PDB file of C-alpha atoms in Angstrom:
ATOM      1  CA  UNK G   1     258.424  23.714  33.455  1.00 66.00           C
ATOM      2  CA  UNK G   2     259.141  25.169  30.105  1.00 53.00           C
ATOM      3  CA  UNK G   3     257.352  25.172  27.222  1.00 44.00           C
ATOM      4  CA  UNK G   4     260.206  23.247  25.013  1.00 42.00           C
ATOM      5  CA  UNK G   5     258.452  20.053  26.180  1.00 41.00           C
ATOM      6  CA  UNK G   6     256.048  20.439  23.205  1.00 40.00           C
ATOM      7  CA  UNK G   7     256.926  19.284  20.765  1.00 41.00           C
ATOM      8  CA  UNK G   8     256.045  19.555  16.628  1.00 43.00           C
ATOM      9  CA  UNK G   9     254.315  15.998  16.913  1.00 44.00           C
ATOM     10  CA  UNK G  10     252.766  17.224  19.786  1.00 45.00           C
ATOM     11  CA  UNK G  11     251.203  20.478  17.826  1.00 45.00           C
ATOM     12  CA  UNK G  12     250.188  18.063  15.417  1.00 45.00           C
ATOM     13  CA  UNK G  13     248.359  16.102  17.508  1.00 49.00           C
ATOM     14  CA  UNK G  14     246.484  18.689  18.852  1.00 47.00           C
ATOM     15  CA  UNK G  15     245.324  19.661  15.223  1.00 44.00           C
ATOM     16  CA  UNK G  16     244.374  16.551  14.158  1.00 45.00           C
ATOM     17  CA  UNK G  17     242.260  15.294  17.646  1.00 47.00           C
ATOM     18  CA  UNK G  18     240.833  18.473  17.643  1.00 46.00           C
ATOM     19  CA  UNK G  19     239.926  18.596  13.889  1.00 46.00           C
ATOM     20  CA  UNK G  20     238.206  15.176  14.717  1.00 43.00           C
ATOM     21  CA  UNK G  21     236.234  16.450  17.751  1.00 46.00           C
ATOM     22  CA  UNK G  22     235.081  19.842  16.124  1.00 43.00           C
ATOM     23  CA  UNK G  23     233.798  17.882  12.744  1.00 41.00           C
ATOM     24  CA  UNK G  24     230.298  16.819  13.854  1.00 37.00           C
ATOM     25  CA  UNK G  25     229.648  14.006  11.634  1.00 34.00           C
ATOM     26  CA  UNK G  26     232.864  12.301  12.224  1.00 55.00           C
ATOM     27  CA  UNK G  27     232.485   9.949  15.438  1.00 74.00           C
ATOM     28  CA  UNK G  28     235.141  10.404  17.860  1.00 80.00           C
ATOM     29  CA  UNK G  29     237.400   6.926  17.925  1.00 87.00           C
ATOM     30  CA  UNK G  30     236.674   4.904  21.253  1.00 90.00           C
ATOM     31  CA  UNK G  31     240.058   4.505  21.869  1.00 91.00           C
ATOM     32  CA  UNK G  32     243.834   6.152  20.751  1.00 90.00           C
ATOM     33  CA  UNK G  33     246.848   5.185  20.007  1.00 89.00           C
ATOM     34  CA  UNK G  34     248.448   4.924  23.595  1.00 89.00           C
ATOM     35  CA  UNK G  35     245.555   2.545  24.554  1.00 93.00           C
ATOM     36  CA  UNK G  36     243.618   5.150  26.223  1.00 93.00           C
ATOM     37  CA  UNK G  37     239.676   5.354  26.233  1.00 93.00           C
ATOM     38  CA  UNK G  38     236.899   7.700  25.063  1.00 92.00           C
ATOM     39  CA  UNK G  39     235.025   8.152  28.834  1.00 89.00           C
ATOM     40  CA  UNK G  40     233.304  11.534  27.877  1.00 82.00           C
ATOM     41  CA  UNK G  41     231.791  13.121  24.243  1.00 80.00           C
ATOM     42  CA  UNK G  42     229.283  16.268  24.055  1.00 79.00           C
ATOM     43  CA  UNK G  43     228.839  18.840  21.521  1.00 76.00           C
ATOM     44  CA  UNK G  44     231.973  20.770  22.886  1.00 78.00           C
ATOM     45  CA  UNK G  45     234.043  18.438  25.434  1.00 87.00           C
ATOM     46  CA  UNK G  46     236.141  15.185  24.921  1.00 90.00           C
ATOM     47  CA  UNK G  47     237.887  13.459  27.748  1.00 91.00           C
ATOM     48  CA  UNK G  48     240.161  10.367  26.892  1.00 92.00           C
ATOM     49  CA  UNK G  49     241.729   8.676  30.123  1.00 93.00           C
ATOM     50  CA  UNK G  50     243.853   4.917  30.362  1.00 94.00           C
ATOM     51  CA  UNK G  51     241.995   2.062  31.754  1.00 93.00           C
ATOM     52  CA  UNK G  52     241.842   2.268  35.751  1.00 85.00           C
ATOM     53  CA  UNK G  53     243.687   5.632  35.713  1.00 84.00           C
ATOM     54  CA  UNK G  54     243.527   7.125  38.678  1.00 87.00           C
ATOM     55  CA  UNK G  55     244.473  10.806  39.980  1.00 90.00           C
ATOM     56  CA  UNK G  56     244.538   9.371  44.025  1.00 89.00           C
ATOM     57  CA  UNK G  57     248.487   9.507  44.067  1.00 90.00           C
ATOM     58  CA  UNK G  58     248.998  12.882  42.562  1.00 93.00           C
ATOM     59  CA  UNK G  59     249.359  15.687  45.513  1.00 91.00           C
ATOM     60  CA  UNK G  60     251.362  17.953  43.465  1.00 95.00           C
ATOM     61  CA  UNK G  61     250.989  19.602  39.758  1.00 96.00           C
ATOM     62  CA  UNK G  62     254.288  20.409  37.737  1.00 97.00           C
ATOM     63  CA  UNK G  63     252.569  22.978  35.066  1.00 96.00           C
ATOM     64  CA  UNK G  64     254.133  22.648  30.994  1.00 96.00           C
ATOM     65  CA  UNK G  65     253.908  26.082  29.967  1.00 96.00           C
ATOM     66  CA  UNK G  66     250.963  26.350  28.025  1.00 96.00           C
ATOM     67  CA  UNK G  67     251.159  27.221  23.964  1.00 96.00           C
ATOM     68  CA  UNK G  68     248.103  28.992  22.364  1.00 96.00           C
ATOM     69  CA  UNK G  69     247.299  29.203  19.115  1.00 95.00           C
ATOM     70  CA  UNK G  70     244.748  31.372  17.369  1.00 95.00           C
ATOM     71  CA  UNK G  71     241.966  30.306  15.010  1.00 94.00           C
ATOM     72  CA  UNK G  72     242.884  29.362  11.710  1.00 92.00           C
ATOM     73  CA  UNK G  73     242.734  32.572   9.155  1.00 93.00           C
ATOM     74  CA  UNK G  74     241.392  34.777  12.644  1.00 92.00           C
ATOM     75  CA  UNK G  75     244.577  37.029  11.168  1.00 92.00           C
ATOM     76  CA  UNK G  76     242.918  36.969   7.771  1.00 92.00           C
ATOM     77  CA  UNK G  77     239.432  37.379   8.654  1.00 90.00           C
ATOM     78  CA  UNK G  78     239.515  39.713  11.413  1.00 87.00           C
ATOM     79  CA  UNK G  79     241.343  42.585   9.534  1.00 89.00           C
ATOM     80  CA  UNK G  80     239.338  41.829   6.129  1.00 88.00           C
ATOM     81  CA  UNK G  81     236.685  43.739   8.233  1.00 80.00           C
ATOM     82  CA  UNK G  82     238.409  45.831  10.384  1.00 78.00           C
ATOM     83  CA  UNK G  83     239.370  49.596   9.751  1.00 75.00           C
ATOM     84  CA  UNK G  84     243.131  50.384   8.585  1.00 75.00           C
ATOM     85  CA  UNK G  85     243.990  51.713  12.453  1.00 74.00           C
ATOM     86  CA  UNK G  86     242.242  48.597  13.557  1.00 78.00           C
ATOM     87  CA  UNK G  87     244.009  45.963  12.074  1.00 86.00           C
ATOM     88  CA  UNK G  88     246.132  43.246  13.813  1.00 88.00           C
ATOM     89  CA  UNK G  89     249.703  42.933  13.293  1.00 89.00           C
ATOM     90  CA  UNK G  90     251.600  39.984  14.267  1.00 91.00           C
ATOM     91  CA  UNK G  91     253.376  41.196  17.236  1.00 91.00           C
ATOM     92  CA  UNK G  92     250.134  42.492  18.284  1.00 90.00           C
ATOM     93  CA  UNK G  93     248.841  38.825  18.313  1.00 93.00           C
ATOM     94  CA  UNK G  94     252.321  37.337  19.937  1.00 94.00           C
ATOM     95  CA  UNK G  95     251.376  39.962  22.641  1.00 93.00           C
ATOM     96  CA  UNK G  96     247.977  38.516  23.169  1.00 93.00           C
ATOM     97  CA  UNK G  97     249.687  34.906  23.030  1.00 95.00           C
ATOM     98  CA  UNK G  98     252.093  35.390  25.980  1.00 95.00           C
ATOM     99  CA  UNK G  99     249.761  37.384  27.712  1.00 94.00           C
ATOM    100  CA  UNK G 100     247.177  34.438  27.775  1.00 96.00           C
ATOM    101  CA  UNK G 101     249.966  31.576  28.610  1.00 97.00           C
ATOM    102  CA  UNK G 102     251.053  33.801  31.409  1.00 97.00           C
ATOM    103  CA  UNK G 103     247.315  34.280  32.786  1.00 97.00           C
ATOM    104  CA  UNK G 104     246.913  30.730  32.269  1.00 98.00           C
ATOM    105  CA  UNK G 105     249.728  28.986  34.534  1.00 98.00           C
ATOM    106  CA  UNK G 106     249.003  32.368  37.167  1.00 98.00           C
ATOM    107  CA  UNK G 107     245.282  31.341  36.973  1.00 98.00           C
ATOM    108  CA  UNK G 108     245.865  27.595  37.609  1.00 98.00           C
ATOM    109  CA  UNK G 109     248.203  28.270  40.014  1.00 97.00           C
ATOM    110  CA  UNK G 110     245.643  29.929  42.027  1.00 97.00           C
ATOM    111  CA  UNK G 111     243.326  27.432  41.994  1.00 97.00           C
ATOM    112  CA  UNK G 112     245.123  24.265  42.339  1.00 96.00           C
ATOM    113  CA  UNK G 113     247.156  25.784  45.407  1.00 96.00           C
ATOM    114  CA  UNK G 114     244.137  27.325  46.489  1.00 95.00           C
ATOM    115  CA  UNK G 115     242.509  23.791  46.664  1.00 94.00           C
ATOM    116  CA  UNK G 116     245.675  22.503  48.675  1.00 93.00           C
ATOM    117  CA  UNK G 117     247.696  21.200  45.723  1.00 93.00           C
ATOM    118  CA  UNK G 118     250.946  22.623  45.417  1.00 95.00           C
ATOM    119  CA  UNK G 119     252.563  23.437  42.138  1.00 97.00           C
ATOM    120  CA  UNK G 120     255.856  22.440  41.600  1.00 97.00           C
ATOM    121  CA  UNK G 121     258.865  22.376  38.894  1.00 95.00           C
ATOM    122  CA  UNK G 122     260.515  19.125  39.291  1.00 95.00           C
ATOM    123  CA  UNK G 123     259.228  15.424  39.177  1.00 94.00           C
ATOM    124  CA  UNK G 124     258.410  12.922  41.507  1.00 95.00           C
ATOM    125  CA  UNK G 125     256.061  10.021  42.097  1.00 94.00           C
ATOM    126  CA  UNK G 126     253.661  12.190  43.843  1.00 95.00           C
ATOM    127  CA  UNK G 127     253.836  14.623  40.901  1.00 96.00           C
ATOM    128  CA  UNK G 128     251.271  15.356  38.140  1.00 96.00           C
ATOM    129  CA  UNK G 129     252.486  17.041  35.090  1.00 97.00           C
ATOM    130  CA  UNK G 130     249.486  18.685  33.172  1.00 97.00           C
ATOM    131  CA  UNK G 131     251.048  19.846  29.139  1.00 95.00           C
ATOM    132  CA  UNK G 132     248.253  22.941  28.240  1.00 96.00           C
ATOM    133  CA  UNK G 133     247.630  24.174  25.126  1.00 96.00           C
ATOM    134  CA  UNK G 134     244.835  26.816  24.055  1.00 96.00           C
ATOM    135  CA  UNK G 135     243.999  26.117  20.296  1.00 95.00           C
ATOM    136  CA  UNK G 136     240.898  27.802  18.116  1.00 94.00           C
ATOM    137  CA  UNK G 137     241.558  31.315  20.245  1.00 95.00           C
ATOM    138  CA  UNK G 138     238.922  33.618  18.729  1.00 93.00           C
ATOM    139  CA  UNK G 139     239.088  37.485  20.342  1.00 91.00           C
ATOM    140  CA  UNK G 140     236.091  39.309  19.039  1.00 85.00           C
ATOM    141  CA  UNK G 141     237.990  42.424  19.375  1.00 81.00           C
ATOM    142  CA  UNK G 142     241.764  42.611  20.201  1.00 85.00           C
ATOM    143  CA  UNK G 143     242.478  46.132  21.919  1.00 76.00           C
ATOM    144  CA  UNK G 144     245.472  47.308  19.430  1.00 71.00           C
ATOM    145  CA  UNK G 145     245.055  50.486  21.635  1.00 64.00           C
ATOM    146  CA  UNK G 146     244.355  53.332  19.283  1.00 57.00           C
ATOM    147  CA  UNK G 147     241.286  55.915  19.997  1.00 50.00           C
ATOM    148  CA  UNK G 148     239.085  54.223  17.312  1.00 51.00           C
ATOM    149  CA  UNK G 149     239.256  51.278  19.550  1.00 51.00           C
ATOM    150  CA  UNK G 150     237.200  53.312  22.531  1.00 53.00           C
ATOM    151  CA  UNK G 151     233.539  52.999  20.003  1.00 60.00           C
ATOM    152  CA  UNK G 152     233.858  48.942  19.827  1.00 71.00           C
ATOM    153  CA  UNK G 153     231.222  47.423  21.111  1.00 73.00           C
ATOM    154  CA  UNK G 154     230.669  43.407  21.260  1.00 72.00           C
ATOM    155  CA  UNK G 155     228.826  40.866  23.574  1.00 77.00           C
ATOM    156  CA  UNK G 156     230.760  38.008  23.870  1.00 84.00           C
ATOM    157  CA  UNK G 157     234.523  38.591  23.917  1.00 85.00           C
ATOM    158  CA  UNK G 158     235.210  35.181  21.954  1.00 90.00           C
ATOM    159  CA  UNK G 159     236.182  31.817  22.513  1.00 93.00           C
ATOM    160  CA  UNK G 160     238.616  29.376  22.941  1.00 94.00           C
ATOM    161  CA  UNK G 161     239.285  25.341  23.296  1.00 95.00           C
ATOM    162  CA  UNK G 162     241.852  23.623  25.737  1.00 96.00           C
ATOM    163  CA  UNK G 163     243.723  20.831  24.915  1.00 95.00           C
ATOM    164  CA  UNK G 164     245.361  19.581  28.078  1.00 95.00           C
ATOM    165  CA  UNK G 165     247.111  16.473  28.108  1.00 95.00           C
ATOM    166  CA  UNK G 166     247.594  14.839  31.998  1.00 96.00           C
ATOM    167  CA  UNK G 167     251.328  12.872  32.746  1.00 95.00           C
ATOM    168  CA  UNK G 168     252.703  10.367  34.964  1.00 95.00           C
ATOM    169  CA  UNK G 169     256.322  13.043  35.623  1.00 95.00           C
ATOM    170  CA  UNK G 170     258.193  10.033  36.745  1.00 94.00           C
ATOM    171  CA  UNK G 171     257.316   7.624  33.678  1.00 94.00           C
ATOM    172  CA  UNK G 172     256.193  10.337  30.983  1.00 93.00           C
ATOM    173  CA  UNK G 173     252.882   7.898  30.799  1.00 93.00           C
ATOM    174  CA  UNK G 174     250.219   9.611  28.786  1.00 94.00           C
ATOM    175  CA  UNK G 175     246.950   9.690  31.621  1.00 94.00           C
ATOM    176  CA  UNK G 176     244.556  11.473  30.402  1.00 94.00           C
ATOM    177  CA  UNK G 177     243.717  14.124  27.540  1.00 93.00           C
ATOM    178  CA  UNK G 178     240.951  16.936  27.423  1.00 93.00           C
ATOM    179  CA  UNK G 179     239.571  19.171  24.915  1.00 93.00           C
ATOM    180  CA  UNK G 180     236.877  21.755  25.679  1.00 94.00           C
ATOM    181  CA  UNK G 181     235.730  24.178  23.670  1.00 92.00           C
ATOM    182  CA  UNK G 182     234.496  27.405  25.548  1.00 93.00           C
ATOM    183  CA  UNK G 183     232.678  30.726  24.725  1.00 91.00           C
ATOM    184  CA  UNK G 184     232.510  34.164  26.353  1.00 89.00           C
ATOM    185  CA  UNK G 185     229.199  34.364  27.687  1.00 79.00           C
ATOM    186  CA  UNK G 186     226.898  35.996  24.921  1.00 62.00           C
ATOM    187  CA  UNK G 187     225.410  38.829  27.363  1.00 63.00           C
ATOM    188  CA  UNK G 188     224.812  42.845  26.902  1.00 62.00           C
ATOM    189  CA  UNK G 189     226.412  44.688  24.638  1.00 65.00           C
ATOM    190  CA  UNK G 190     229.669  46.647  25.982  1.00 69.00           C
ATOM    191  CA  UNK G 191     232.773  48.104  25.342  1.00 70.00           C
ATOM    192  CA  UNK G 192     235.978  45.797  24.645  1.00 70.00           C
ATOM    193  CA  UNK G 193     239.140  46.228  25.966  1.00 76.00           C
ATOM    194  CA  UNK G 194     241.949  44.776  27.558  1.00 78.00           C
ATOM    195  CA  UNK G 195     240.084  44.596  30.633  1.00 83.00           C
ATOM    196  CA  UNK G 196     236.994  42.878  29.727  1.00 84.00           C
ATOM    197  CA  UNK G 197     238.756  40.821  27.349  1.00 87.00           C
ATOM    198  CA  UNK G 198     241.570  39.821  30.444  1.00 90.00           C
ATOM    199  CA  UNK G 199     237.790  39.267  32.459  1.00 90.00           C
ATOM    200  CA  UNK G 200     236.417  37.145  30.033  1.00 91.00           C
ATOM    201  CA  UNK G 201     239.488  34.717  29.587  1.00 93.00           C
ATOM    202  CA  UNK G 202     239.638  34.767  33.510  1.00 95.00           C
ATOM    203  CA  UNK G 203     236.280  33.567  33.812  1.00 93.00           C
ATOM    204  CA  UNK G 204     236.987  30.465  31.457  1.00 95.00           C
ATOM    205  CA  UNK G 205     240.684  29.747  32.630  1.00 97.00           C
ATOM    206  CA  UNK G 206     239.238  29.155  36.082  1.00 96.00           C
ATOM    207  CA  UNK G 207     235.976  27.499  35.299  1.00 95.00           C
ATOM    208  CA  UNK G 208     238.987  24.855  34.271  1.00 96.00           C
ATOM    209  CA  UNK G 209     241.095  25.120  36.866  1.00 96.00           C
ATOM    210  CA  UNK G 210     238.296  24.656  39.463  1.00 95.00           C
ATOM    211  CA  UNK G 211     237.242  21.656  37.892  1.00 93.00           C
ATOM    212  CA  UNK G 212     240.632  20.079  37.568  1.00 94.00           C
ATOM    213  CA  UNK G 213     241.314  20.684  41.257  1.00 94.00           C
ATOM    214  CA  UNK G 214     237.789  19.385  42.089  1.00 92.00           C
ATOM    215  CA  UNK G 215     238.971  16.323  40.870  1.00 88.00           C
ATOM    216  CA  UNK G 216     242.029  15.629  41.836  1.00 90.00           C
ATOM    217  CA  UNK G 217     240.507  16.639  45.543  1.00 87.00           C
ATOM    218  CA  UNK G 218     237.747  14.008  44.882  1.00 85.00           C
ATOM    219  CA  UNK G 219     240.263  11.621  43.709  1.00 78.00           C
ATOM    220  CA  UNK G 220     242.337  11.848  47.270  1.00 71.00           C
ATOM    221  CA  UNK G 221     238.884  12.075  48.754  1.00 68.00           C
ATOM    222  CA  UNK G 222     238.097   8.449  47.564  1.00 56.00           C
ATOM    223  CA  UNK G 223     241.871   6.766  48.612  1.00 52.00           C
ATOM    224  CA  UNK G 224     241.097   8.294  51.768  1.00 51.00           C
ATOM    225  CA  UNK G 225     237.670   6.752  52.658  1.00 48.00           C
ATOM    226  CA  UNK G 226     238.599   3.492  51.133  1.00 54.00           C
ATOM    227  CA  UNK G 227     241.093   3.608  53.720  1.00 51.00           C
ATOM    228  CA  UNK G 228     239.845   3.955  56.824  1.00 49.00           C
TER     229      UNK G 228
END
Protein backbone atom coordinates (compact mmCIF):
# COMPACT_ATOMS: atom_id res chain seq x y z
CA UNK A 1 0.00 0.00 0.00
CA UNK A 2 1.15 3.41 -0.95
CA UNK A 3 2.10 6.07 0.93
CA UNK A 4 -0.79 8.59 -0.51
CA UNK A 5 -2.91 7.23 2.37
CA UNK A 6 -1.34 9.91 4.63
CA UNK A 7 -2.64 12.43 4.62
CA UNK A 8 -1.79 16.44 5.70
CA UNK A 9 -4.20 15.96 8.81
CA UNK A 10 -2.56 12.93 9.34
CA UNK A 11 1.14 14.70 9.45
CA UNK A 12 -0.43 16.98 11.69
CA UNK A 13 -1.47 14.69 13.98
CA UNK A 14 1.61 13.15 14.34
CA UNK A 15 3.18 16.62 15.30
CA UNK A 16 0.89 17.57 17.65
CA UNK A 17 0.54 13.86 19.74
CA UNK A 18 4.01 13.71 19.57
CA UNK A 19 4.72 17.33 20.70
CA UNK A 20 2.40 16.31 23.68
CA UNK A 21 4.27 13.07 24.55
CA UNK A 22 7.89 14.56 24.21
CA UNK A 23 6.89 17.77 26.57
CA UNK A 24 7.46 16.27 30.04
CA UNK A 25 5.35 18.40 32.11
CA UNK A 26 2.36 18.18 29.97
CA UNK A 27 0.27 14.94 31.04
CA UNK A 28 -0.64 12.84 28.24
CA UNK A 29 -4.76 13.03 27.80
CA UNK A 30 -6.41 9.64 29.01
CA UNK A 31 -8.32 9.41 26.13
CA UNK A 32 -8.48 10.95 22.15
CA UNK A 33 -10.66 12.03 20.00
CA UNK A 34 -11.79 8.65 18.33
CA UNK A 35 -12.67 7.36 21.87
CA UNK A 36 -9.56 5.49 22.24
CA UNK A 37 -7.61 5.03 25.64
CA UNK A 38 -4.21 5.88 27.17
CA UNK A 39 -3.16 1.92 28.24
CA UNK A 40 0.68 2.68 28.33
CA UNK A 41 2.96 6.12 29.33
CA UNK A 42 6.90 6.02 30.15
CA UNK A 43 9.53 8.49 29.64
CA UNK A 44 9.77 7.49 25.85
CA UNK A 45 6.63 5.19 24.81
CA UNK A 46 2.82 5.94 24.47
CA UNK A 47 0.35 3.33 23.42
CA UNK A 48 -3.39 4.43 22.88
CA UNK A 49 -5.76 1.40 21.93
CA UNK A 50 -10.08 1.40 21.72
CA UNK A 51 -11.87 -0.19 24.51
CA UNK A 52 -11.81 -4.18 24.15
CA UNK A 53 -9.64 -3.93 21.00
CA UNK A 54 -8.39 -6.90 20.16
CA UNK A 55 -5.59 -8.08 17.53
CA UNK A 56 -7.11 -12.09 17.71
CA UNK A 57 -8.76 -11.68 14.14
CA UNK A 58 -5.90 -10.13 12.32
CA UNK A 59 -3.71 -13.02 10.43
CA UNK A 60 -2.48 -10.75 7.84
CA UNK A 61 -0.65 -7.11 7.81
CA UNK A 62 -1.31 -4.73 4.72
CA UNK A 63 1.89 -2.27 5.36
CA UNK A 64 1.10 1.96 4.54
CA UNK A 65 4.32 2.95 3.29
CA UNK A 66 5.97 4.55 5.98
CA UNK A 67 6.87 8.61 5.82
CA UNK A 68 9.90 9.85 7.90
CA UNK A 69 10.61 12.99 8.84
CA UNK A 70 13.78 14.43 10.30
CA UNK A 71 14.20 16.46 13.49
CA UNK A 72 13.11 19.84 13.44
CA UNK A 73 16.17 22.37 12.38
CA UNK A 74 18.57 18.75 12.22
CA UNK A 75 19.22 20.58 8.53
CA UNK A 76 20.08 23.76 10.38
CA UNK A 77 21.97 22.49 13.19
CA UNK A 78 23.88 19.76 11.78
CA UNK A 79 25.71 21.84 9.06
CA UNK A 80 26.11 24.99 11.52
CA UNK A 81 28.90 22.60 12.80
CA UNK A 82 29.88 20.66 10.11
CA UNK A 83 32.84 21.40 7.62
CA UNK A 84 31.92 22.99 4.05
CA UNK A 85 32.52 19.25 2.29
CA UNK A 86 30.47 17.95 5.14
CA UNK A 87 27.40 19.62 4.91
CA UNK A 88 23.94 18.13 4.08
CA UNK A 89 22.08 19.05 1.11
CA UNK A 90 18.55 18.30 0.66
CA UNK A 91 18.69 15.55 -1.77
CA UNK A 92 21.24 14.14 0.42
CA UNK A 93 18.55 13.97 3.22
CA UNK A 94 15.58 12.75 0.64
CA UNK A 95 18.21 9.96 0.01
CA UNK A 96 18.42 9.04 3.63
CA UNK A 97 14.43 9.37 3.75
CA UNK A 98 13.64 6.72 1.10
CA UNK A 99 16.37 4.73 2.09
CA UNK A 100 14.90 4.37 5.71
CA UNK A 101 11.05 3.86 4.44
CA UNK A 102 12.41 1.20 2.19
CA UNK A 103 14.45 -0.59 5.15
CA UNK A 104 11.48 -0.13 7.16
CA UNK A 105 8.55 -2.06 5.22
CA UNK A 106 11.76 -4.75 4.07
CA UNK A 107 12.52 -4.98 7.85
CA UNK A 108 8.89 -5.55 8.96
CA UNK A 109 8.32 -7.68 6.34
CA UNK A 110 10.84 -9.96 7.65
CA UNK A 111 9.66 -10.20 10.84
CA UNK A 112 6.01 -10.34 10.64
CA UNK A 113 6.30 -13.15 7.84
CA UNK A 114 8.97 -14.57 9.71
CA UNK A 115 6.54 -14.93 12.73
CA UNK A 116 3.87 -16.57 10.30
CA UNK A 117 1.95 -13.41 9.40
CA UNK A 118 1.77 -12.74 5.90
CA UNK A 119 1.94 -9.29 4.44
CA UNK A 120 -0.40 -8.39 2.02
CA UNK A 121 -1.67 -5.35 -0.34
CA UNK A 122 -5.33 -5.56 -0.38
CA UNK A 123 -8.05 -5.60 2.45
CA UNK A 124 -10.03 -8.01 4.06
CA UNK A 125 -11.60 -8.86 7.40
CA UNK A 126 -8.67 -10.87 8.37
CA UNK A 127 -6.43 -7.93 7.41
CA UNK A 128 -4.49 -5.47 9.64
CA UNK A 129 -3.37 -2.30 8.11
CA UNK A 130 -0.46 -0.74 10.22
CA UNK A 131 0.08 3.45 8.72
CA UNK A 132 4.14 4.02 9.90
CA UNK A 133 5.67 7.05 10.21
CA UNK A 134 9.34 7.80 11.60
CA UNK A 135 9.28 11.44 13.04
CA UNK A 136 12.29 13.25 15.25
CA UNK A 137 15.02 11.21 12.87
CA UNK A 138 18.33 12.42 14.32
CA UNK A 139 21.63 10.84 12.26
CA UNK A 140 24.66 11.79 14.23
CA UNK A 141 26.57 11.68 11.10
CA UNK A 142 25.01 11.29 7.59
CA UNK A 143 27.74 9.66 5.19
CA UNK A 144 27.57 12.48 2.26
CA UNK A 145 30.48 10.24 0.97
CA UNK A 146 33.46 12.50 0.54
CA UNK A 147 37.10 11.45 2.03
CA UNK A 148 36.72 13.86 5.02
CA UNK A 149 33.90 11.66 5.97
CA UNK A 150 36.48 8.46 6.57
CA UNK A 151 37.98 10.56 10.21
CA UNK A 152 34.22 10.77 11.78
CA UNK A 153 33.98 9.19 14.67
CA UNK A 154 30.64 8.97 16.96
CA UNK A 155 29.08 6.46 19.50
CA UNK A 156 25.65 6.39 19.05
CA UNK A 157 24.48 6.77 15.44
CA UNK A 158 21.23 8.80 16.57
CA UNK A 159 17.76 8.35 17.17
CA UNK A 160 14.47 8.20 16.07
CA UNK A 161 10.55 7.92 17.27
CA UNK A 162 7.74 5.78 15.52
CA UNK A 163 4.45 6.81 15.20
CA UNK A 164 2.44 3.85 13.99
CA UNK A 165 -1.12 4.02 13.84
CA UNK A 166 -2.99 0.21 13.76
CA UNK A 167 -6.46 -0.11 11.26
CA UNK A 168 -9.42 -2.16 10.94
CA UNK A 169 -8.69 -2.40 6.46
CA UNK A 170 -12.27 -3.31 6.05
CA UNK A 171 -13.87 -0.36 8.22
CA UNK A 172 -10.81 2.19 8.27
CA UNK A 173 -11.49 2.00 12.32
CA UNK A 174 -8.67 3.70 14.12
CA UNK A 175 -7.27 0.51 16.69
CA UNK A 176 -4.55 1.45 18.13
CA UNK A 177 -1.66 4.20 17.97
CA UNK A 178 2.10 4.00 19.16
CA UNK A 179 4.84 6.34 19.63
CA UNK A 180 8.31 5.27 20.78
CA UNK A 181 11.09 7.14 20.90
CA UNK A 182 14.43 5.14 20.35
CA UNK A 183 18.25 5.75 20.55
CA UNK A 184 21.31 4.12 18.98
CA UNK A 185 22.90 2.42 21.69
CA UNK A 186 25.53 4.90 23.27
CA UNK A 187 28.60 2.31 23.06
CA UNK A 188 32.48 2.70 21.83
CA UNK A 189 33.52 5.14 19.81
CA UNK A 190 33.74 4.17 15.90
CA UNK A 191 33.68 5.16 12.56
CA UNK A 192 30.22 6.22 10.83
CA UNK A 193 29.12 5.26 7.69
CA UNK A 194 26.48 4.00 5.70
CA UNK A 195 27.00 0.73 7.12
CA UNK A 196 26.90 1.28 10.73
CA UNK A 197 24.40 3.84 10.33
CA UNK A 198 22.08 1.09 7.98
CA UNK A 199 23.18 -1.34 11.37
CA UNK A 200 22.03 0.91 13.79
CA UNK A 201 18.51 1.70 12.21
CA UNK A 202 18.29 -2.18 11.66
CA UNK A 203 18.71 -2.87 15.15
CA UNK A 204 15.74 -0.45 16.16
CA UNK A 205 13.38 -1.19 13.09
CA UNK A 206 13.33 -4.79 14.28
CA UNK A 207 13.35 -4.38 18.00
CA UNK A 208 9.70 -3.02 16.63
CA UNK A 209 8.85 -5.36 14.38
CA UNK A 210 9.56 -8.26 16.81
CA UNK A 211 7.44 -6.82 19.25
CA UNK A 212 4.53 -6.11 16.99
CA UNK A 213 4.58 -9.70 15.74
CA UNK A 214 4.96 -10.93 19.37
CA UNK A 215 1.75 -9.58 19.83
CA UNK A 216 -0.29 -10.20 17.33
CA UNK A 217 1.11 -14.05 17.85
CA UNK A 218 0.03 -13.71 21.55
CA UNK A 219 -3.16 -12.26 20.51
CA UNK A 220 -4.07 -15.56 18.21
CA UNK A 221 -2.40 -17.43 21.02
CA UNK A 222 -5.22 -16.34 23.47
CA UNK A 223 -8.47 -16.95 20.78
CA UNK A 224 -6.92 -20.18 20.46
CA UNK A 225 -6.80 -21.45 24.10
CA UNK A 226 -10.05 -19.83 24.90
CA UNK A 227 -11.19 -22.12 22.38
CA UNK A 228 -10.48 -25.34 23.01
Amino acid sequence: MKSNYLTKAFIAGILVTFGAAATAAKEMPQTTPEGMNLIKETKTRVVYAMPEATLDVYTKVALIDCYVAFEKNWERDYNRDASFTMRIQADDMEAIKKSLADEFRKVFTEELTKAGHEVVDHTGADVLVLRPAIINLDVSAPDVKTAAYADVIVRSAGSMTLYMELFDSTTNAVIARIIDGEADTDSFAQRANSVTNKAAADRILRGWATELASHLGAAQEDTADSNK
